[in-house]
Amino acid sequence: MFAERTNWNLAGNRLSEALARHRAGGKRLFDLTASNPTECSFAYDSETILAALRNPAALRYEPNPKGLESARLAVTEYYSARSAAISADDIVLMTSTSEAYSFAFRLLCNPGDELLIPAPSYPLFAFLADIQDVKLVRYPLVYDHGWQIDFHSLQQAITPRTRGVIVVNPNNPTGHFVKEQELAKLNELCTAREMALIADEVFLDFALGDARPVSFAGNTGALTFAMSGLSKIAGLPQMKMAWLITSGPQRLKKQALERLEVIADTYLSPNAPVQLATPVFLEQRHGFQKQVMERVRKNLTELDRQLAAQRTCVRLELEGGWYAVLRVPVVQTDEELAISLLDAKDVYIHPGHYFDFAGDGYLVLSLIAREEEFAEGIARVLLASEEKKKI
Ligand SMILES: Cc1ncc(COP(=O)(O)O)c(C=O)c1O
């Protein structure tokens, strides 16, 4: 009855079952995975946000495949504040970066074609690829006092069916940015092998250092699709507004935009009230990002303070984003560890294997969790690691 591509194993995994049991038992939970910004006690200017949705212009239907010009112009202003000159003509609006990935996959890949994805990285790719009949091939990121792309392995992963390279900048959950030299190498490789670059920059604004990270938006070396959206930038995932920016050699860029426009015209997915409110929502990012960076810095300081008092676990270096990676002793699989932390210590934390780490011994935690919950959750994780070491 159903297509092969939807033949997923939909049974819950052991950790999600343990979490459901925990919640059903009404027990206390220290949630170190909390990353829904609307549930992390940030202050939003609710009056301004709601007022922006009451624009009378929303009563008119003005279909535009790329999205309303006023919203696209607001996106160009977001980039000009980062000193990137992006034309509104090169932007296509959509409802989420997941949709942006889907459009880019559809544009580039025939069924069975391949895309390179970083490992470790974030777990949504598998479903996106299945739905679009695309095959994902991993290229490793290597850690040595910071993360970088393993270019040798990336090159070896390329086959005649490879249509593009996906980069997440900064990556989730490793929190590292693509460097200038890496961008140059990616441009060179993609141009030589006729591949596109697909860059997910939803966390670009959340850098911990002073240096401004490199952005792929407007990159002209190879055909490039840079995506971002309000979900992380302004902490408004419920508003469903994201964009895809096409750039690269003129001829390829023009063809890509013409085809993307047809895909976008087929769906016309962003709604009028949210498009009209996008300039206001983008303005809201300043207050939101300030709060997030304060939270991330405080939680990192607390994490480092607790780590300094023990010798069992270490945190991997990070440059930005909302997550930190903890290296823990390998005495069981990461999934078993996460389940035991839930059962014995009431802490919910993501095991590294969710993010495709090369081996066990990694836990991923959200740095935007509420401060008290974060501090107590970390204390419990570290206590459990000490106890396990003694066994
Ligand atoms: C790296 C990355 N890209 C994209 C998304 C999804 O964003 P959107 O809500 O725009 O689909 C997430 C969500 O966590 C993410 O971590």
mmCIF file of C-alpha atoms and ligand atoms in Angstrom:
data_model
loop_
_atom_site.group_PDB
_atom_site.id
_atom_site.type_symbol
_atom_site.label_atom_id
_atom_site.label_comp_id
_atom_site.label_asym_id
_atom_site.label_seq_id
_atom_site.Cartn_x
_atom_site.Cartn_y
_atom_site.Cartn_z
ATOM 1 C CA MET A 1 0.000 0.000 0.000
ATOM 2 C CA PHE A 2 2.787 2.464 0.891
ATOM 3 C CA ALA A 3 5.928 3.751 -0.768
ATOM 4 C CA GLU A 4 9.242 2.190 0.208
ATOM 5 C CA ARG A 5 10.563 5.604 1.195
ATOM 6 C CA THR A 6 8.136 5.757 4.121
ATOM 7 C CA ASN A 7 8.959 2.302 5.381
ATOM 8 C CA TRP A 8 10.445 3.626 8.627
ATOM 9 C CA ASN A 9 10.721 1.787 11.887
ATOM 10 C CA LEU A 10 8.290 3.944 13.829
ATOM 11 C CA ALA A 11 8.534 2.045 17.106
ATOM 12 C CA GLY A 12 9.893 4.338 19.831
ATOM 13 C CA ASN A 13 13.532 3.856 20.802
ATOM 14 C CA ARG A 14 14.489 2.735 24.304
ATOM 15 C CA LEU A 15 15.322 6.260 25.467
ATOM 16 C CA SER A 16 12.058 7.785 24.227
ATOM 17 C CA GLU A 17 10.159 4.938 25.913
ATOM 18 C CA ALA A 18 12.057 5.532 29.160
ATOM 19 C CA LEU A 19 11.243 9.252 28.909
ATOM 20 C CA ALA A 20 7.544 8.548 28.363
ATOM 21 C CA ARG A 21 7.562 6.238 31.424
ATOM 22 C CA HIS A 22 9.361 8.885 33.464
ATOM 23 C CA ARG A 23 6.868 11.584 32.514
ATOM 24 C CA ALA A 24 3.873 9.281 33.062
ATOM 25 C CA GLY A 25 5.208 8.564 36.573
ATOM 26 C CA GLY A 26 5.028 12.320 37.286
ATOM 27 C CA LYS A 27 8.678 12.353 38.388
ATOM 28 C CA ARG A 28 10.833 15.467 38.401
ATOM 29 C CA LEU A 29 12.913 15.967 35.244
ATOM 30 C CA PHE A 30 16.110 17.943 34.693
ATOM 31 C CA ASP A 31 15.899 18.462 30.962
ATOM 32 C CA LEU A 32 19.324 19.051 29.419
ATOM 33 C CA THR A 33 17.902 18.687 25.911
ATOM 34 C CA ALA A 34 15.589 21.725 26.226
ATOM 35 C CA SER A 35 16.054 23.677 23.018
ATOM 36 C CA ASN A 36 12.607 24.970 22.172
ATOM 37 C CA PRO A 37 13.267 28.681 22.760
ATOM 38 C CA THR A 38 9.597 29.411 23.473
ATOM 39 C CA GLU A 39 9.787 27.086 26.502
ATOM 40 C CA CYS A 40 13.087 28.232 27.995
ATOM 41 C CA SER A 41 11.871 31.300 29.943
ATOM 42 C CA PHE A 42 13.136 33.961 27.543
ATOM 43 C CA ALA A 43 11.264 37.271 27.610
ATOM 44 C CA TYR A 44 9.519 38.030 24.306
ATOM 45 C CA ASP A 45 7.937 41.358 23.419
ATOM 46 C CA SER A 46 4.558 39.665 23.020
ATOM 47 C CA GLU A 47 2.598 42.835 22.304
ATOM 48 C CA THR A 48 4.817 43.818 19.381
ATOM 49 C CA ILE A 49 4.870 40.254 18.045
ATOM 50 C CA LEU A 50 1.102 39.842 18.176
ATOM 51 C CA ALA A 51 0.420 43.355 16.846
ATOM 52 C CA ALA A 52 2.605 42.567 13.816
ATOM 53 C CA LEU A 53 0.236 39.722 12.939
ATOM 54 C CA ARG A 54 -2.764 42.075 12.684
ATOM 55 C CA ASN A 55 -1.725 43.799 9.483
ATOM 56 C CA PRO A 56 -4.867 44.549 7.346
ATOM 57 C CA ALA A 57 -2.784 43.864 4.227
ATOM 58 C CA ALA A 58 -2.995 40.178 5.242
ATOM 59 C CA LEU A 59 -6.587 40.156 4.003
ATOM 60 C CA ARG A 60 -5.330 40.346 0.421
ATOM 61 C CA TYR A 61 -3.855 37.358 -1.417
ATOM 62 C CA GLU A 62 -0.806 38.361 -3.431
ATOM 63 C CA PRO A 63 0.832 35.148 -4.610
ATOM 64 C CA ASN A 64 4.540 35.599 -5.253
ATOM 65 C CA PRO A 65 6.650 32.460 -5.762
ATOM 66 C CA LYS A 66 9.684 33.914 -4.016
ATOM 67 C CA GLY A 67 7.604 35.422 -1.203
ATOM 68 C CA LEU A 68 6.443 38.979 -0.509
ATOM 69 C CA GLU A 69 9.044 41.564 -1.469
ATOM 70 C CA SER A 70 8.717 43.423 1.858
ATOM 71 C CA ALA A 71 9.746 40.272 3.720
ATOM 72 C CA ARG A 72 12.616 39.530 1.328
ATOM 73 C CA LEU A 73 13.874 43.100 1.715
ATOM 74 C CA ALA A 74 13.882 42.639 5.487
ATOM 75 C CA VAL A 75 16.036 39.529 4.978
ATOM 76 C CA THR A 76 18.472 41.555 2.830
ATOM 77 C CA GLU A 77 18.719 44.082 5.696
ATOM 78 C CA TYR A 78 19.536 41.254 8.103
ATOM 79 C CA TYR A 79 22.458 40.340 5.849
ATOM 80 C CA SER A 80 23.575 43.916 5.252
ATOM 81 C CA ALA A 81 23.861 44.273 9.055
ATOM 82 C CA ARG A 82 26.395 41.427 8.714
ATOM 83 C CA SER A 83 28.072 43.299 5.808
ATOM 84 C CA ALA A 84 26.788 40.852 3.190
ATOM 85 C CA ALA A 85 25.128 42.379 0.131
ATOM 86 C CA ILE A 86 22.299 40.029 -0.859
ATOM 87 C CA SER A 87 19.715 40.924 -3.504
ATOM 88 C CA ALA A 88 16.033 40.299 -2.720
ATOM 89 C CA ASP A 89 15.834 38.596 -6.159
ATOM 90 C CA ASP A 90 18.137 35.820 -4.914
ATOM 91 C CA ILE A 91 15.973 34.972 -1.907
ATOM 92 C CA VAL A 92 13.140 32.461 -1.818
ATOM 93 C CA LEU A 93 11.009 32.396 1.330
ATOM 94 C CA MET A 94 9.614 29.225 2.806
ATOM 95 C CA THR A 95 8.191 27.948 6.062
ATOM 96 C CA SER A 96 11.245 26.267 7.582
ATOM 97 C CA THR A 97 14.815 25.376 6.848
ATOM 98 C CA SER A 98 13.612 21.778 6.601
ATOM 99 C CA GLU A 99 11.518 22.919 3.648
ATOM 100 C CA ALA A 100 14.526 24.818 2.278
ATOM 101 C CA TYR A 101 16.550 21.590 2.380
ATOM 102 C CA SER A 102 13.726 19.751 0.598
ATOM 103 C CA PHE A 103 13.568 22.349 -2.196
ATOM 104 C CA ALA A 104 17.346 22.265 -2.652
ATOM 105 C CA PHE A 105 17.382 18.446 -2.692
ATOM 106 C CA ARG A 106 14.558 18.411 -5.247
ATOM 107 C CA LEU A 107 16.366 20.948 -7.400
ATOM 108 C CA LEU A 108 19.679 19.099 -7.408
ATOM 109 C CA CYS A 109 19.047 15.371 -7.106
ATOM 110 C CA ASN A 110 17.550 12.586 -9.155
ATOM 111 C CA PRO A 111 16.336 9.588 -7.123
ATOM 112 C CA GLY A 112 19.368 7.800 -5.698
ATOM 113 C CA ASP A 113 21.745 10.736 -6.152
ATOM 114 C CA GLU A 114 24.039 11.463 -3.244
ATOM 115 C CA LEU A 115 24.675 14.372 -0.918
ATOM 116 C CA LEU A 116 27.549 14.590 1.524
ATOM 117 C CA ILE A 117 26.644 15.394 5.124
ATOM 118 C CA PRO A 118 28.904 16.076 8.086
ATOM 119 C CA ALA A 119 29.231 13.559 10.914
ATOM 120 C CA PRO A 120 28.596 14.309 13.693
ATOM 121 C CA SER A 121 25.640 16.487 12.855
ATOM 122 C CA TYR A 122 22.000 16.955 13.498
ATOM 123 C CA PRO A 123 19.534 14.096 13.084
ATOM 124 C CA LEU A 124 16.868 15.526 10.793
ATOM 125 C CA PHE A 125 18.788 14.841 7.575
ATOM 126 C CA ALA A 126 17.919 11.142 7.373
ATOM 127 C CA PHE A 127 14.165 11.774 7.088
ATOM 128 C CA LEU A 128 14.590 14.733 4.743
ATOM 129 C CA ALA A 129 16.687 12.588 2.449
ATOM 130 C CA ASP A 130 14.317 9.603 2.588
ATOM 131 C CA ILE A 131 11.370 11.794 1.655
ATOM 132 C CA GLN A 132 13.268 13.230 -1.344
ATOM 133 C CA ASP A 133 14.774 9.843 -2.403
ATOM 134 C CA VAL A 134 18.283 11.120 -1.820
ATOM 135 C CA LYS A 135 21.158 9.032 -0.478
ATOM 136 C CA LEU A 136 23.232 10.606 2.288
ATOM 137 C CA VAL A 137 26.937 9.888 2.499
ATOM 138 C CA ARG A 138 28.801 10.999 5.610
ATOM 139 C CA TYR A 139 32.039 12.942 5.671
ATOM 140 C CA PRO A 140 33.778 13.059 9.048
ATOM 141 C CA LEU A 141 34.586 16.107 11.097
ATOM 142 C CA VAL A 142 37.695 15.563 13.178
ATOM 143 C CA TYR A 143 38.327 16.908 16.654
ATOM 144 C CA ASP A 144 41.736 18.059 17.790
ATOM 145 C CA HIS A 145 41.341 20.985 20.219
ATOM 146 C CA GLY A 146 38.525 22.148 17.937
ATOM 147 C CA TRP A 147 36.643 20.670 15.009
ATOM 148 C CA GLN A 148 37.523 20.746 11.341
ATOM 149 C CA ILE A 149 36.472 19.116 8.087
ATOM 150 C CA ASP A 150 38.426 15.980 7.181
ATOM 151 C CA PHE A 151 38.962 16.945 3.515
ATOM 152 C CA HIS A 152 40.745 13.730 2.627
ATOM 153 C CA SER A 153 37.715 11.662 3.692
ATOM 154 C CA LEU A 154 35.331 14.159 2.117
ATOM 155 C CA GLN A 155 37.080 13.767 -1.235
ATOM 156 C CA GLN A 156 37.025 9.994 -0.932
ATOM 157 C CA ALA A 157 33.290 10.073 -0.281
ATOM 158 C CA ILE A 158 32.598 11.759 -3.651
ATOM 159 C CA THR A 159 31.190 9.515 -6.384
ATOM 160 C CA PRO A 160 29.820 10.321 -9.857
ATOM 161 C CA ARG A 161 26.384 10.558 -8.178
ATOM 162 C CA THR A 162 27.380 13.199 -5.613
ATOM 163 C CA ARG A 163 25.376 16.361 -6.266
ATOM 164 C CA GLY A 164 26.417 18.499 -3.338
ATOM 165 C CA VAL A 165 28.034 19.022 0.042
ATOM 166 C CA ILE A 166 25.984 20.058 3.068
ATOM 167 C CA VAL A 167 27.649 22.187 5.742
ATOM 168 C CA VAL A 168 26.087 23.341 8.982
ATOM 169 C CA ASN A 169 27.701 26.619 10.014
ATOM 170 C CA PRO A 170 28.087 26.543 12.978
ATOM 171 C CA ASN A 171 27.437 22.846 13.215
ATOM 172 C CA ASN A 172 24.879 21.328 15.553
ATOM 173 C CA PRO A 173 25.975 19.921 18.019
ATOM 174 C CA THR A 174 29.746 20.485 17.706
ATOM 175 C CA GLY A 175 29.378 24.300 17.674
ATOM 176 C CA HIS A 176 32.229 25.027 15.279
ATOM 177 C CA PHE A 177 32.209 27.431 12.333
ATOM 178 C CA VAL A 178 33.531 26.826 8.826
ATOM 179 C CA LYS A 179 36.856 28.655 8.418
ATOM 180 C CA GLU A 180 37.933 30.886 5.530
ATOM 181 C CA GLN A 181 40.400 28.279 4.176
ATOM 182 C CA GLU A 182 37.756 25.543 4.439
ATOM 183 C CA LEU A 183 35.316 27.647 2.431
ATOM 184 C CA ALA A 184 37.994 28.192 -0.245
ATOM 185 C CA LYS A 185 38.662 24.438 -0.424
ATOM 186 C CA LEU A 186 34.945 23.631 -0.589
ATOM 187 C CA ASN A 187 34.527 26.130 -3.436
ATOM 188 C CA GLU A 188 37.422 24.582 -5.314
ATOM 189 C CA LEU A 189 36.184 21.021 -4.837
ATOM 190 C CA CYS A 190 32.564 21.767 -5.679
ATOM 191 C CA THR A 191 33.483 23.746 -8.789
ATOM 192 C CA ALA A 192 35.823 21.033 -10.053
ATOM 193 C CA ARG A 193 33.285 18.229 -9.462
ATOM 194 C CA GLU A 194 30.151 20.179 -10.471
ATOM 195 C CA MET A 195 28.638 19.923 -7.015
ATOM 196 C CA ALA A 196 26.608 22.506 -5.092
ATOM 197 C CA LEU A 197 27.144 23.761 -1.570
ATOM 198 C CA ILE A 198 24.175 23.703 0.801
ATOM 199 C CA ALA A 199 24.851 25.718 3.950
ATOM 200 C CA ASP A 200 22.608 25.677 7.000
ATOM 201 C CA GLU A 201 23.313 28.865 8.951
ATOM 202 C CA VAL A 202 20.482 28.903 11.465
ATOM 203 C CA PHE A 203 22.929 29.387 14.380
ATOM 204 C CA LEU A 204 25.251 31.853 12.590
ATOM 205 C CA ASP A 205 24.458 34.735 14.963
ATOM 206 C CA PHE A 206 25.327 32.781 18.099
ATOM 207 C CA ALA A 207 29.120 33.063 18.100
ATOM 208 C CA LEU A 208 30.989 33.051 21.394
ATOM 209 C CA GLY A 209 34.162 34.720 20.133
ATOM 210 C CA ASP A 210 34.641 38.270 18.864
ATOM 211 C CA ALA A 211 35.542 37.348 15.279
ATOM 212 C CA ARG A 212 32.678 37.516 12.791
ATOM 213 C CA PRO A 213 32.127 34.023 11.342
ATOM 214 C CA VAL A 214 32.328 33.401 7.587
ATOM 215 C CA SER A 215 28.875 33.129 5.967
ATOM 216 C CA PHE A 216 27.989 31.193 2.827
ATOM 217 C CA ALA A 217 25.272 33.699 1.897
ATOM 218 C CA GLY A 218 26.392 35.346 -1.346
ATOM 219 C CA ASN A 219 29.338 32.941 -1.796
ATOM 220 C CA THR A 220 30.287 33.134 -5.478
ATOM 221 C CA GLY A 221 32.848 30.337 -5.836
ATOM 222 C CA ALA A 222 30.489 27.394 -6.336
ATOM 223 C CA LEU A 223 26.718 27.210 -6.780
ATOM 224 C CA THR A 224 25.592 27.842 -3.211
ATOM 225 C CA PHE A 225 22.346 27.618 -1.281
ATOM 226 C CA ALA A 226 22.515 29.311 2.107
ATOM 227 C CA MET A 227 19.574 28.920 4.430
ATOM 228 C CA SER A 228 18.390 30.365 7.686
ATOM 229 C CA GLY A 229 15.168 31.451 9.353
ATOM 230 C CA LEU A 230 13.357 32.991 12.277
ATOM 231 C CA SER A 231 13.244 29.783 14.244
ATOM 232 C CA LYS A 232 16.712 30.233 15.777
ATOM 233 C CA ILE A 233 17.632 33.815 14.777
ATOM 234 C CA ALA A 234 14.633 35.356 16.525
ATOM 235 C CA GLY A 235 13.564 32.377 18.655
ATOM 236 C CA LEU A 236 10.264 32.146 16.779
ATOM 237 C CA PRO A 237 10.022 28.570 15.420
ATOM 238 C CA GLN A 238 6.212 28.687 15.635
ATOM 239 C CA MET A 239 6.051 31.474 13.034
ATOM 240 C CA LYS A 240 7.415 29.206 10.315
ATOM 241 C CA MET A 241 9.513 31.605 8.269
ATOM 242 C CA ALA A 242 12.799 30.668 6.624
ATOM 243 C CA TRP A 243 14.701 31.446 3.431
ATOM 244 C CA LEU A 244 17.055 30.027 0.861
ATOM 245 C CA ILE A 245 19.613 32.317 -0.796
ATOM 246 C CA THR A 246 21.090 31.273 -4.112
ATOM 247 C CA SER A 247 24.502 32.490 -5.239
ATOM 248 C CA GLY A 248 27.444 31.358 -7.359
ATOM 249 C CA PRO A 249 28.613 31.612 -10.952
ATOM 250 C CA GLN A 250 26.039 33.759 -12.846
ATOM 251 C CA ARG A 251 24.829 31.161 -15.363
ATOM 252 C CA LEU A 252 24.292 28.436 -12.746
ATOM 253 C CA LYS A 253 22.719 30.856 -10.299
ATOM 254 C CA LYS A 254 20.219 32.076 -12.909
ATOM 255 C CA GLN A 255 19.203 28.528 -13.873
ATOM 256 C CA ALA A 256 18.921 27.459 -10.240
ATOM 257 C CA LEU A 257 16.706 30.440 -9.374
ATOM 258 C CA GLU A 258 14.413 29.866 -12.372
ATOM 259 C CA ARG A 259 13.880 26.254 -11.334
ATOM 260 C CA LEU A 260 13.526 27.020 -7.634
ATOM 261 C CA GLU A 261 10.896 29.576 -8.506
ATOM 262 C CA VAL A 262 8.814 26.843 -10.143
ATOM 263 C CA ILE A 263 9.135 24.593 -7.088
ATOM 264 C CA ALA A 264 8.205 27.484 -4.795
ATOM 265 C CA ASP A 265 5.318 28.540 -7.069
ATOM 266 C CA THR A 266 3.913 25.025 -6.857
ATOM 267 C CA TYR A 267 3.588 25.259 -3.067
ATOM 268 C CA LEU A 268 3.407 29.008 -2.279
ATOM 269 C CA SER A 269 3.884 27.930 1.307
ATOM 270 C CA PRO A 270 4.558 31.012 3.484
ATOM 271 C CA ASN A 271 1.359 32.689 4.677
ATOM 272 C CA ALA A 272 0.582 36.413 4.334
ATOM 273 C CA PRO A 273 0.349 37.457 8.040
ATOM 274 C CA VAL A 274 3.772 36.010 8.870
ATOM 275 C CA GLN A 275 5.417 37.388 5.725
ATOM 276 C CA LEU A 276 4.037 40.843 6.501
ATOM 277 C CA ALA A 277 5.264 40.567 10.083
ATOM 278 C CA THR A 278 8.742 39.346 9.113
ATOM 279 C CA PRO A 279 10.427 42.797 9.246
ATOM 280 C CA VAL A 280 9.149 43.205 12.841
ATOM 281 C CA PHE A 281 10.068 39.629 13.790
ATOM 282 C CA LEU A 282 13.592 40.124 12.462
ATOM 283 C CA GLU A 283 13.938 43.272 14.587
ATOM 284 C CA GLN A 284 13.008 41.177 17.612
ATOM 285 C CA ARG A 285 16.182 39.149 17.163
ATOM 286 C CA HIS A 286 18.347 41.717 18.967
ATOM 287 C CA GLY A 287 16.617 41.315 22.343
ATOM 288 C CA PHE A 288 16.311 37.564 21.913
ATOM 289 C CA GLN A 289 19.922 36.979 20.906
ATOM 290 C CA LYS A 290 21.182 39.064 23.820
ATOM 291 C CA GLN A 291 19.270 36.859 26.260
ATOM 292 C CA VAL A 292 20.404 33.651 24.566
ATOM 293 C CA MET A 293 24.071 34.636 24.600
ATOM 294 C CA GLU A 294 23.834 35.586 28.287
ATOM 295 C CA ARG A 295 22.251 32.198 29.059
ATOM 296 C CA VAL A 296 24.770 30.269 26.952
ATOM 297 C CA ARG A 297 27.716 32.058 28.592
ATOM 298 C CA LYS A 298 26.345 31.556 32.120
ATOM 299 C CA ASN A 299 25.622 27.877 31.535
ATOM 300 C CA LEU A 300 29.056 27.325 29.989
ATOM 301 C CA THR A 301 30.725 29.027 32.964
ATOM 302 C CA GLU A 302 28.745 26.830 35.341
ATOM 303 C CA LEU A 303 29.588 23.725 33.323
ATOM 304 C CA ASP A 304 33.289 24.554 33.373
ATOM 305 C CA ARG A 305 33.175 25.330 37.096
ATOM 306 C CA GLN A 306 31.689 21.906 37.827
ATOM 307 C CA LEU A 307 34.020 20.144 35.406
ATOM 308 C CA ALA A 308 37.054 21.730 37.078
ATOM 309 C CA ALA A 309 36.149 19.949 40.315
ATOM 310 C CA GLN A 310 36.376 16.450 38.824
ATOM 311 C CA ARG A 311 38.523 14.420 36.414
ATOM 312 C CA THR A 312 36.069 12.035 34.768
ATOM 313 C CA CYS A 313 34.401 14.142 32.072
ATOM 314 C CA VAL A 314 35.592 16.913 29.773
ATOM 315 C CA ARG A 315 33.814 19.339 27.504
ATOM 316 C CA LEU A 316 34.829 19.632 23.869
ATOM 317 C CA GLU A 317 35.755 23.093 22.642
ATOM 318 C CA LEU A 318 33.036 25.072 20.932
ATOM 319 C CA GLU A 319 32.795 28.370 19.087
ATOM 320 C CA GLY A 320 29.064 28.997 19.110
ATOM 321 C CA GLY A 321 25.564 27.578 18.795
ATOM 322 C CA TRP A 322 23.251 26.310 21.532
ATOM 323 C CA TYR A 323 24.906 23.008 22.418
ATOM 324 C CA ALA A 324 27.915 21.583 24.218
ATOM 325 C CA VAL A 325 29.417 18.124 23.876
ATOM 326 C CA LEU A 326 30.616 16.256 26.938
ATOM 327 C CA ARG A 327 33.198 13.474 26.641
ATOM 328 C CA VAL A 328 32.399 10.809 29.239
ATOM 329 C CA PRO A 329 34.079 7.470 30.110
ATOM 330 C CA VAL A 330 32.874 4.616 27.918
ATOM 331 C CA VAL A 331 31.519 2.093 30.392
ATOM 332 C CA GLN A 332 28.318 1.392 28.439
ATOM 333 C CA THR A 333 26.707 2.607 25.207
ATOM 334 C CA ASP A 334 25.636 6.239 25.093
ATOM 335 C CA GLU A 335 22.005 5.162 24.883
ATOM 336 C CA GLU A 336 22.335 2.981 28.006
ATOM 337 C CA LEU A 337 24.047 5.851 29.776
ATOM 338 C CA ALA A 338 21.261 8.284 28.828
ATOM 339 C CA ILE A 339 18.618 5.794 30.034
ATOM 340 C CA SER A 340 20.423 5.237 33.344
ATOM 341 C CA LEU A 341 20.740 9.013 33.862
ATOM 342 C CA LEU A 342 17.004 9.311 33.355
ATOM 343 C CA ASP A 343 16.081 6.381 35.596
ATOM 344 C CA ALA A 344 18.566 6.975 38.404
ATOM 345 C CA LYS A 345 19.173 10.725 38.321
ATOM 346 C CA ASP A 346 16.043 12.219 36.668
ATOM 347 C CA VAL A 347 18.208 13.837 33.968
ATOM 348 C CA TYR A 348 17.278 13.822 30.304
ATOM 349 C CA ILE A 349 20.273 14.264 28.024
ATOM 350 C CA HIS A 350 20.918 13.315 24.407
ATOM 351 C CA PRO A 351 23.321 10.464 23.691
ATOM 352 C CA GLY A 352 26.033 11.195 21.106
ATOM 353 C CA HIS A 353 24.816 8.465 18.784
ATOM 354 C CA TYR A 354 21.727 10.559 17.990
ATOM 355 C CA PHE A 355 24.153 12.913 16.278
ATOM 356 C CA ASP A 356 26.261 10.283 14.582
ATOM 357 C CA PHE A 357 29.400 10.527 16.715
ATOM 358 C CA ALA A 358 32.003 8.019 15.597
ATOM 359 C CA GLY A 359 31.902 6.076 18.894
ATOM 360 C CA ASP A 360 30.389 5.976 22.358
ATOM 361 C CA GLY A 361 31.377 8.323 25.171
ATOM 362 C CA TYR A 362 29.594 11.518 24.113
ATOM 363 C CA LEU A 363 26.638 13.362 25.592
ATOM 364 C CA VAL A 364 25.065 16.452 24.028
ATOM 365 C CA LEU A 365 23.515 19.121 26.206
ATOM 366 C CA SER A 366 21.551 22.240 25.480
ATOM 367 C CA LEU A 367 23.123 25.478 26.682
ATOM 368 C CA ILE A 368 19.806 27.333 26.561
ATOM 369 C CA ALA A 369 18.223 25.202 29.296
ATOM 370 C CA ARG A 370 17.112 27.252 32.343
ATOM 371 C CA GLU A 371 20.111 28.038 34.525
ATOM 372 C CA GLU A 372 19.058 26.297 37.769
ATOM 373 C CA GLU A 373 17.853 23.223 35.917
ATOM 374 C CA PHE A 374 21.088 23.170 33.906
ATOM 375 C CA ALA A 375 23.328 23.451 37.000
ATOM 376 C CA GLU A 376 21.488 20.729 38.905
ATOM 377 C CA GLY A 377 21.295 18.482 35.820
ATOM 378 C CA ILE A 378 25.039 18.778 35.218
ATOM 379 C CA ALA A 379 25.807 18.070 38.888
ATOM 380 C CA ARG A 380 23.769 14.876 38.619
ATOM 381 C CA VAL A 381 25.455 13.777 35.359
ATOM 382 C CA LEU A 382 28.921 14.309 36.840
ATOM 383 C CA LEU A 383 27.977 12.528 40.066
ATOM 384 C CA ALA A 384 26.720 9.550 38.055
ATOM 385 C CA SER A 385 29.994 9.455 36.065
ATOM 386 C CA GLU A 386 32.034 9.492 39.300
ATOM 387 C CA GLU A 387 29.906 6.672 40.733
ATOM 388 C CA LYS A 388 30.289 4.597 37.566
ATOM 389 C CA LYS A 389 34.072 5.078 37.600
ATOM 390 C CA LYS A 390 34.242 3.612 41.094
ATOM 391 C CA ILE A 391 32.346 0.444 40.132
HETATM 392 C C1 LIG B 1 21.183 22.899 12.341
HETATM 393 C C2 LIG B 1 19.697 23.045 12.257
HETATM 394 N N1 LIG B 1 19.124 23.381 11.085
HETATM 395 C C3 LIG B 1 17.792 23.529 10.976
HETATM 396 C C4 LIG B 1 16.958 23.331 12.048
HETATM 397 C C5 LIG B 1 15.463 23.456 11.859
HETATM 398 O O1 LIG B 1 15.080 24.732 11.695
HETATM 399 P P1 LIG B 1 13.594 25.076 11.148
HETATM 400 O O2 LIG B 1 12.750 25.255 12.366
HETATM 401 O O3 LIG B 1 13.767 26.331 10.371
HETATM 402 O O4 LIG B 1 13.168 23.940 10.278
HETATM 403 C C6 LIG B 1 17.495 22.954 13.274
HETATM 404 C C7 LIG B 1 16.612 22.716 14.431
HETATM 405 O O5 LIG B 1 17.032 22.376 15.511
HETATM 406 C C8 LIG B 1 18.897 22.819 13.391
HETATM 407 O O6 LIG B 1 19.454 22.441 14.548
#
